[in-house]
Structure formats: structure tokens, C-alpha cells
Amino acid sequence: MWRDVFLANKDAVLEMLGRFNEDLSALTRAMRSGDGQALFEHFTRTRAIRRGIVQIGQDSPAPDFGRSHAGLPGEPLPRPYAADTE
């Protein structure tokens, strides 16, 4: 299914992947150069985005580290395409 979703939305997915790669590169540069101001600005911006998502009701303000999700089993989901050696 995801293959079809990605292919049907190829331009949008490629644009978002490009943005992700740019953000990741900027974070990498900031970390390598010790640019605390760039990191602060990035995290300030992402905090505002996160708060906006919560404000419009798209998620809970609770941290997602280990938070249970309704409808998902407590154990890891099966990985039907995982290699047998994993």
C-alpha cells in the first residue's frame, strides 16, 4: 500500500524528503561547528510547530516516548518483510 501512496504522491514526497534532508544537514553542520544559536533557533521553531499541532487537536501534549497508542498492541508489530537473521 505505501508503495502506491508514495508513487501517487511522488512530487510531494520528494519535496518533503528534500526538506528533511536540508534540515538534517543544517543540524549536522550546527552540531559539528558547535553553533548553539542555530540549534536554539531550530528547536524554538520545532517547539512552536509541535505546540500548533497539539493546539489544533492533532496530538496530545504528552511525550511520545513509550506512550501507548489506542488500537496498537502492547508488543512490537510483526515485521513480515524482515530478514530471517534479525
mmCIF file of N, CA and C in Angstrom:
data_model
loop_
_atom_site.group_PDB
_atom_site.id
_atom_site.type_symbol
_atom_site.label_atom_id
_atom_site.label_comp_id
_atom_site.label_asym_id
_atom_site.label_seq_id
_atom_site.Cartn_x
_atom_site.Cartn_y
_atom_site.Cartn_z
ATOM 1 N N MET A 1 0.810 -1.185 0.000
ATOM 2 C CA MET A 1 0.000 0.000 0.000
ATOM 3 C C MET A 1 0.864 1.264 0.000
ATOM 4 N N TRP A 2 1.890 1.330 0.871
ATOM 5 C CA TRP A 2 2.707 2.546 0.958
ATOM 6 C C TRP A 2 3.454 2.824 -0.322
ATOM 7 N N ARG A 3 3.824 1.774 -1.020
ATOM 8 C CA ARG A 3 4.483 1.978 -2.312
ATOM 9 C C ARG A 3 3.583 2.790 -3.220
ATOM 10 N N ASP A 4 2.310 2.406 -3.280
ATOM 11 C CA ASP A 4 1.360 3.093 -4.139
ATOM 12 C C ASP A 4 1.113 4.527 -3.677
ATOM 13 N N VAL A 5 1.025 4.736 -2.374
ATOM 14 C CA VAL A 5 0.823 6.089 -1.829
ATOM 15 C C VAL A 5 1.999 6.986 -2.219
ATOM 16 N N PHE A 6 3.213 6.478 -2.028
ATOM 17 C CA PHE A 6 4.403 7.273 -2.362
ATOM 18 C C PHE A 6 4.471 7.577 -3.855
ATOM 19 N N LEU A 7 4.199 6.574 -4.681
ATOM 20 C CA LEU A 7 4.271 6.789 -6.129
ATOM 21 C C LEU A 7 3.168 7.721 -6.622
ATOM 22 N N ALA A 8 1.994 7.638 -6.026
ATOM 23 C CA ALA A 8 0.887 8.504 -6.437
ATOM 24 C C ALA A 8 1.130 9.956 -6.025
ATOM 25 N N ASN A 9 1.956 10.140 -5.011
ATOM 26 C CA ASN A 9 2.253 11.478 -4.489
ATOM 27 C C ASN A 9 3.732 11.800 -4.627
ATOM 28 N N LYS A 10 4.321 11.329 -5.692
ATOM 29 C CA LYS A 10 5.767 11.405 -5.911
ATOM 30 C C LYS A 10 6.329 12.809 -5.711
ATOM 31 N N ASP A 11 5.743 13.811 -6.320
ATOM 32 C CA ASP A 11 6.281 15.171 -6.230
ATOM 33 C C ASP A 11 6.259 15.691 -4.796
ATOM 34 N N ALA A 12 5.147 15.494 -4.106
ATOM 35 C CA ALA A 12 5.034 15.963 -2.719
ATOM 36 C C ALA A 12 5.996 15.214 -1.806
ATOM 37 N N VAL A 13 6.115 13.903 -1.998
ATOM 38 C CA VAL A 13 7.020 13.110 -1.165
ATOM 39 C C VAL A 13 8.468 13.536 -1.410
ATOM 40 N N LEU A 14 8.838 13.727 -2.662
ATOM 41 C CA LEU A 14 10.203 14.162 -2.965
ATOM 42 C C LEU A 14 10.496 15.537 -2.368
ATOM 43 N N GLU A 15 9.518 16.432 -2.409
ATOM 44 C CA GLU A 15 9.709 17.749 -1.809
ATOM 45 C C GLU A 15 9.928 17.630 -0.303
ATOM 46 N N MET A 16 9.125 16.829 0.361
ATOM 47 C CA MET A 16 9.263 16.674 1.812
ATOM 48 C C MET A 16 10.583 15.978 2.168
ATOM 49 N N LEU A 17 10.992 15.004 1.382
ATOM 50 C CA LEU A 17 12.277 14.350 1.628
ATOM 51 C C LEU A 17 13.428 15.339 1.444
ATOM 52 N N GLY A 18 13.307 16.217 0.456
ATOM 53 C CA GLY A 18 14.319 17.243 0.252
ATOM 54 C C GLY A 18 14.401 18.184 1.436
ATOM 55 N N ARG A 19 13.239 18.604 1.939
ATOM 56 C CA ARG A 19 13.226 19.480 3.122
ATOM 57 C C ARG A 19 13.828 18.775 4.331
ATOM 58 N N PHE A 20 13.464 17.501 4.498
ATOM 59 C CA PHE A 20 14.011 16.724 5.620
ATOM 60 C C PHE A 20 15.529 16.657 5.529
ATOM 61 N N ASN A 21 16.047 16.362 4.341
ATOM 62 C CA ASN A 21 17.496 16.278 4.154
ATOM 63 C C ASN A 21 18.176 17.622 4.413
ATOM 64 N N GLU A 22 17.543 18.707 3.994
ATOM 65 C CA GLU A 22 18.102 20.039 4.254
ATOM 66 C C GLU A 22 18.152 20.332 5.748
ATOM 67 N N ASP A 23 17.066 20.013 6.452
ATOM 68 C CA ASP A 23 17.039 20.224 7.903
ATOM 69 C C ASP A 23 18.087 19.358 8.603
ATOM 70 N N LEU A 24 18.197 18.125 8.165
ATOM 71 C CA LEU A 24 19.176 17.217 8.760
ATOM 72 C C LEU A 24 20.597 17.717 8.518
ATOM 73 N N SER A 25 20.868 18.213 7.325
ATOM 74 C CA SER A 25 22.185 18.765 7.018
ATOM 75 C C SER A 25 22.479 19.998 7.869
ATOM 76 N N ALA A 26 21.469 20.855 8.041
ATOM 77 C CA ALA A 26 21.662 22.058 8.863
ATOM 78 C C ALA A 26 21.945 21.682 10.310
ATOM 79 N N LEU A 27 21.241 20.686 10.827
ATOM 80 C CA LEU A 27 21.505 20.236 12.195
ATOM 81 C C LEU A 27 22.901 19.636 12.314
ATOM 82 N N THR A 28 23.292 18.877 11.316
ATOM 83 C CA THR A 28 24.628 18.275 11.318
ATOM 84 C C THR A 28 25.708 19.358 11.322
ATOM 85 N N ARG A 29 25.543 20.364 10.462
ATOM 86 C CA ARG A 29 26.510 21.471 10.425
ATOM 87 C C ARG A 29 26.568 22.200 11.762
ATOM 88 N N ALA A 30 25.412 22.466 12.341
ATOM 89 C CA ALA A 30 25.372 23.173 13.628
ATOM 90 C C ALA A 30 26.060 22.358 14.717
ATOM 91 N N MET A 31 25.814 21.065 14.731
ATOM 92 C CA MET A 31 26.456 20.203 15.736
ATOM 93 C C MET A 31 27.972 20.183 15.543
ATOM 94 N N ARG A 32 28.395 19.985 14.303
ATOM 95 C CA ARG A 32 29.837 19.899 14.037
ATOM 96 C C ARG A 32 30.564 21.192 14.373
ATOM 97 N N SER A 33 29.917 22.322 14.102
ATOM 98 C CA SER A 33 30.585 23.607 14.332
ATOM 99 C C SER A 33 30.318 24.170 15.720
ATOM 100 N N GLY A 34 29.499 23.472 16.505
ATOM 101 C CA GLY A 34 29.189 23.964 17.839
ATOM 102 C C GLY A 34 28.329 25.218 17.820
ATOM 103 N N ASP A 35 27.495 25.364 16.802
ATOM 104 C CA ASP A 35 26.655 26.552 16.640
ATOM 105 C C ASP A 35 25.395 26.435 17.495
ATOM 106 N N GLY A 36 25.518 26.808 18.749
ATOM 107 C CA GLY A 36 24.407 26.723 19.686
ATOM 108 C C GLY A 36 23.231 27.595 19.284
ATOM 109 N N GLN A 37 23.504 28.745 18.696
ATOM 110 C CA GLN A 37 22.417 29.640 18.284
ATOM 111 C C GLN A 37 21.559 29.001 17.197
ATOM 112 N N ALA A 38 22.186 28.354 16.230
ATOM 113 C CA ALA A 38 21.425 27.675 15.173
ATOM 114 C C ALA A 38 20.575 26.557 15.763
ATOM 115 N N LEU A 39 21.139 25.803 16.708
ATOM 116 C CA LEU A 39 20.374 24.738 17.353
ATOM 117 C C LEU A 39 19.196 25.320 18.128
ATOM 118 N N PHE A 40 19.454 26.391 18.878
ATOM 119 C CA PHE A 40 18.397 27.038 19.656
ATOM 120 C C PHE A 40 17.266 27.494 18.734
ATOM 121 N N GLU A 41 17.607 28.121 17.630
ATOM 122 C CA GLU A 41 16.593 28.606 16.683
ATOM 123 C C GLU A 41 15.802 27.448 16.074
ATOM 124 N N HIS A 42 16.492 26.361 15.747
ATOM 125 C CA HIS A 42 15.814 25.198 15.179
ATOM 126 C C HIS A 42 14.818 24.622 16.186
ATOM 127 N N PHE A 43 15.266 24.426 17.418
ATOM 128 C CA PHE A 43 14.390 23.826 18.418
ATOM 129 C C PHE A 43 13.270 24.774 18.837
ATOM 130 N N THR A 44 13.507 26.065 18.786
ATOM 131 C CA THR A 44 12.441 27.031 19.053
ATOM 132 C C THR A 44 11.359 26.923 17.981
ATOM 133 N N ARG A 45 11.794 26.823 16.725
ATOM 134 C CA ARG A 45 10.849 26.693 15.615
ATOM 135 C C ARG A 45 10.069 25.377 15.702
ATOM 136 N N THR A 46 10.755 24.279 15.984
ATOM 137 C CA THR A 46 10.072 22.990 16.036
ATOM 138 C C THR A 46 9.143 22.904 17.245
ATOM 139 N N ARG A 47 9.506 23.558 18.341
ATOM 140 C CA ARG A 47 8.612 23.591 19.506
ATOM 141 C C ARG A 47 7.312 24.314 19.147
ATOM 142 N N ALA A 48 7.411 25.414 18.414
ATOM 143 C CA ALA A 48 6.218 26.156 18.003
ATOM 144 C C ALA A 48 5.344 25.306 17.083
ATOM 145 N N ILE A 49 5.971 24.563 16.187
ATOM 146 C CA ILE A 49 5.210 23.674 15.296
ATOM 147 C C ILE A 49 4.496 22.612 16.109
ATOM 148 N N ARG A 50 5.206 22.000 17.040
ATOM 149 C CA ARG A 50 4.615 20.951 17.900
ATOM 150 C C ARG A 50 3.442 21.505 18.698
ATOM 151 N N ARG A 51 3.612 22.685 19.270
ATOM 152 C CA ARG A 51 2.520 23.291 20.046
ATOM 153 C C ARG A 51 1.313 23.574 19.163
ATOM 154 N N GLY A 52 1.551 23.968 17.926
ATOM 155 C CA GLY A 52 0.451 24.192 16.993
ATOM 156 C C GLY A 52 -0.297 22.913 16.689
ATOM 157 N N ILE A 53 0.418 21.817 16.533
ATOM 158 C CA ILE A 53 -0.201 20.517 16.280
ATOM 159 C C ILE A 53 -1.083 20.118 17.455
ATOM 160 N N VAL A 54 -0.577 20.307 18.667
ATOM 161 C CA VAL A 54 -1.354 19.995 19.863
ATOM 162 C C VAL A 54 -2.568 20.917 19.956
ATOM 163 N N GLN A 55 -2.363 22.195 19.686
ATOM 164 C CA GLN A 55 -3.441 23.176 19.801
ATOM 165 C C GLN A 55 -4.621 22.864 18.887
ATOM 166 N N ILE A 56 -4.353 22.371 17.687
ATOM 167 C CA ILE A 56 -5.462 22.056 16.789
ATOM 168 C C ILE A 56 -6.013 20.647 17.015
ATOM 169 N N GLY A 57 -5.501 19.967 18.034
ATOM 170 C CA GLY A 57 -6.048 18.672 18.425
ATOM 171 C C GLY A 57 -5.542 17.483 17.651
ATOM 172 N N GLN A 58 -4.408 17.636 16.966
ATOM 173 C CA GLN A 58 -3.874 16.519 16.190
ATOM 174 C C GLN A 58 -3.026 15.558 17.021
ATOM 175 N N ASP A 59 -2.678 15.955 18.246
ATOM 176 C CA ASP A 59 -1.913 15.079 19.126
ATOM 177 C C ASP A 59 -2.054 15.567 20.550
ATOM 178 N N SER A 60 -1.550 14.780 21.460
ATOM 179 C CA SER A 60 -1.565 15.102 22.880
ATOM 180 C C SER A 60 -0.265 15.810 23.243
ATOM 181 N N PRO A 61 -0.283 16.660 24.266
ATOM 182 C CA PRO A 61 0.958 17.303 24.682
ATOM 183 C C PRO A 61 1.910 16.349 25.414
ATOM 184 N N ALA A 62 1.443 15.152 25.747
ATOM 185 C CA ALA A 62 2.285 14.195 26.462
ATOM 186 C C ALA A 62 3.436 13.728 25.581
ATOM 187 N N PRO A 63 4.609 13.522 26.170
ATOM 188 C CA PRO A 63 5.724 12.984 25.379
ATOM 189 C C PRO A 63 5.341 11.631 24.781
ATOM 190 N N ASP A 64 5.880 11.323 23.627
ATOM 191 C CA ASP A 64 5.540 10.085 22.937
ATOM 192 C C ASP A 64 6.519 8.959 23.233
ATOM 193 N N PHE A 65 7.429 9.162 24.141
ATOM 194 C CA PHE A 65 8.422 8.138 24.458
ATOM 195 C C PHE A 65 7.771 7.057 25.297
ATOM 196 N N GLY A 66 7.356 5.985 24.650
ATOM 197 C CA GLY A 66 6.741 4.875 25.357
ATOM 198 C C GLY A 66 5.260 5.072 25.620
ATOM 199 N N ARG A 67 4.684 6.169 25.127
ATOM 200 C CA ARG A 67 3.249 6.406 25.332
ATOM 201 C C ARG A 67 2.468 5.356 24.557
ATOM 202 N N SER A 68 1.442 4.796 25.198
ATOM 203 C CA SER A 68 0.634 3.802 24.497
ATOM 204 C C SER A 68 -0.271 4.506 23.498
ATOM 205 N N HIS A 69 -0.583 3.812 22.432
ATOM 206 C CA HIS A 69 -1.436 4.340 21.380
ATOM 207 C C HIS A 69 -2.650 3.434 21.246
ATOM 208 N N ALA A 70 -3.831 4.037 21.333
ATOM 209 C CA ALA A 70 -5.066 3.259 21.229
ATOM 210 C C ALA A 70 -5.079 2.464 19.930
ATOM 211 N N GLY A 71 -5.486 1.226 20.028
ATOM 212 C CA GLY A 71 -5.613 0.403 18.830
ATOM 213 C C GLY A 71 -4.356 -0.349 18.444
ATOM 214 N N LEU A 72 -3.233 -0.036 19.083
ATOM 215 C CA LEU A 72 -1.995 -0.764 18.778
ATOM 216 C C LEU A 72 -1.705 -1.753 19.902
ATOM 217 N N PRO A 73 -1.196 -2.926 19.560
ATOM 218 C CA PRO A 73 -0.865 -3.900 20.596
ATOM 219 C C PRO A 73 0.306 -3.410 21.449
ATOM 220 N N GLY A 74 0.400 -3.924 22.654
ATOM 221 C CA GLY A 74 1.481 -3.538 23.559
ATOM 222 C C GLY A 74 2.842 -4.049 23.118
ATOM 223 N N GLU A 75 2.866 -5.114 22.343
ATOM 224 C CA GLU A 75 4.139 -5.678 21.879
ATOM 225 C C GLU A 75 4.470 -5.137 20.491
ATOM 226 N N PRO A 76 5.716 -5.285 20.066
ATOM 227 C CA PRO A 76 6.089 -4.792 18.731
ATOM 228 C C PRO A 76 5.231 -5.433 17.642
ATOM 229 N N LEU A 77 4.981 -4.651 16.604
ATOM 230 C CA LEU A 77 4.227 -5.176 15.475
ATOM 231 C C LEU A 77 5.085 -6.166 14.695
ATOM 232 N N PRO A 78 4.470 -7.174 14.083
ATOM 233 C CA PRO A 78 5.260 -8.127 13.290
ATOM 234 C C PRO A 78 5.893 -7.436 12.094
ATOM 235 N N ARG A 79 7.032 -7.939 11.689
ATOM 236 C CA ARG A 79 7.760 -7.393 10.550
ATOM 237 C C ARG A 79 7.800 -8.465 9.464
ATOM 238 N N PRO A 80 6.781 -8.510 8.630
ATOM 239 C CA PRO A 80 6.688 -9.612 7.664
ATOM 240 C C PRO A 80 7.798 -9.606 6.634
ATOM 241 N N TYR A 81 8.444 -8.488 6.408
ATOM 242 C CA TYR A 81 9.491 -8.429 5.383
ATOM 243 C C TYR A 81 10.884 -8.394 5.977
ATOM 244 N N ALA A 82 10.992 -8.578 7.286
ATOM 245 C CA ALA A 82 12.299 -8.558 7.941
ATOM 246 C C ALA A 82 13.093 -9.800 7.538
ATOM 247 N N ALA A 83 14.395 -9.633 7.509
ATOM 248 C CA ALA A 83 15.263 -10.776 7.210
ATOM 249 C C ALA A 83 15.153 -11.818 8.317
ATOM 250 N N ASP A 84 15.309 -13.052 7.975
ATOM 251 C CA ASP A 84 15.214 -14.132 8.949
ATOM 252 C C ASP A 84 16.300 -14.020 10.022
ATOM 253 N N THR A 85 17.394 -13.357 9.715
ATOM 254 C CA THR A 85 18.514 -13.284 10.658
ATOM 255 C C THR A 85 18.330 -12.200 11.714
ATOM 256 N N GLU A 86 17.300 -11.381 11.606
ATOM 257 C CA GLU A 86 17.112 -10.290 12.579
ATOM 258 C C GLU A 86 16.445 -10.808 13.818
#
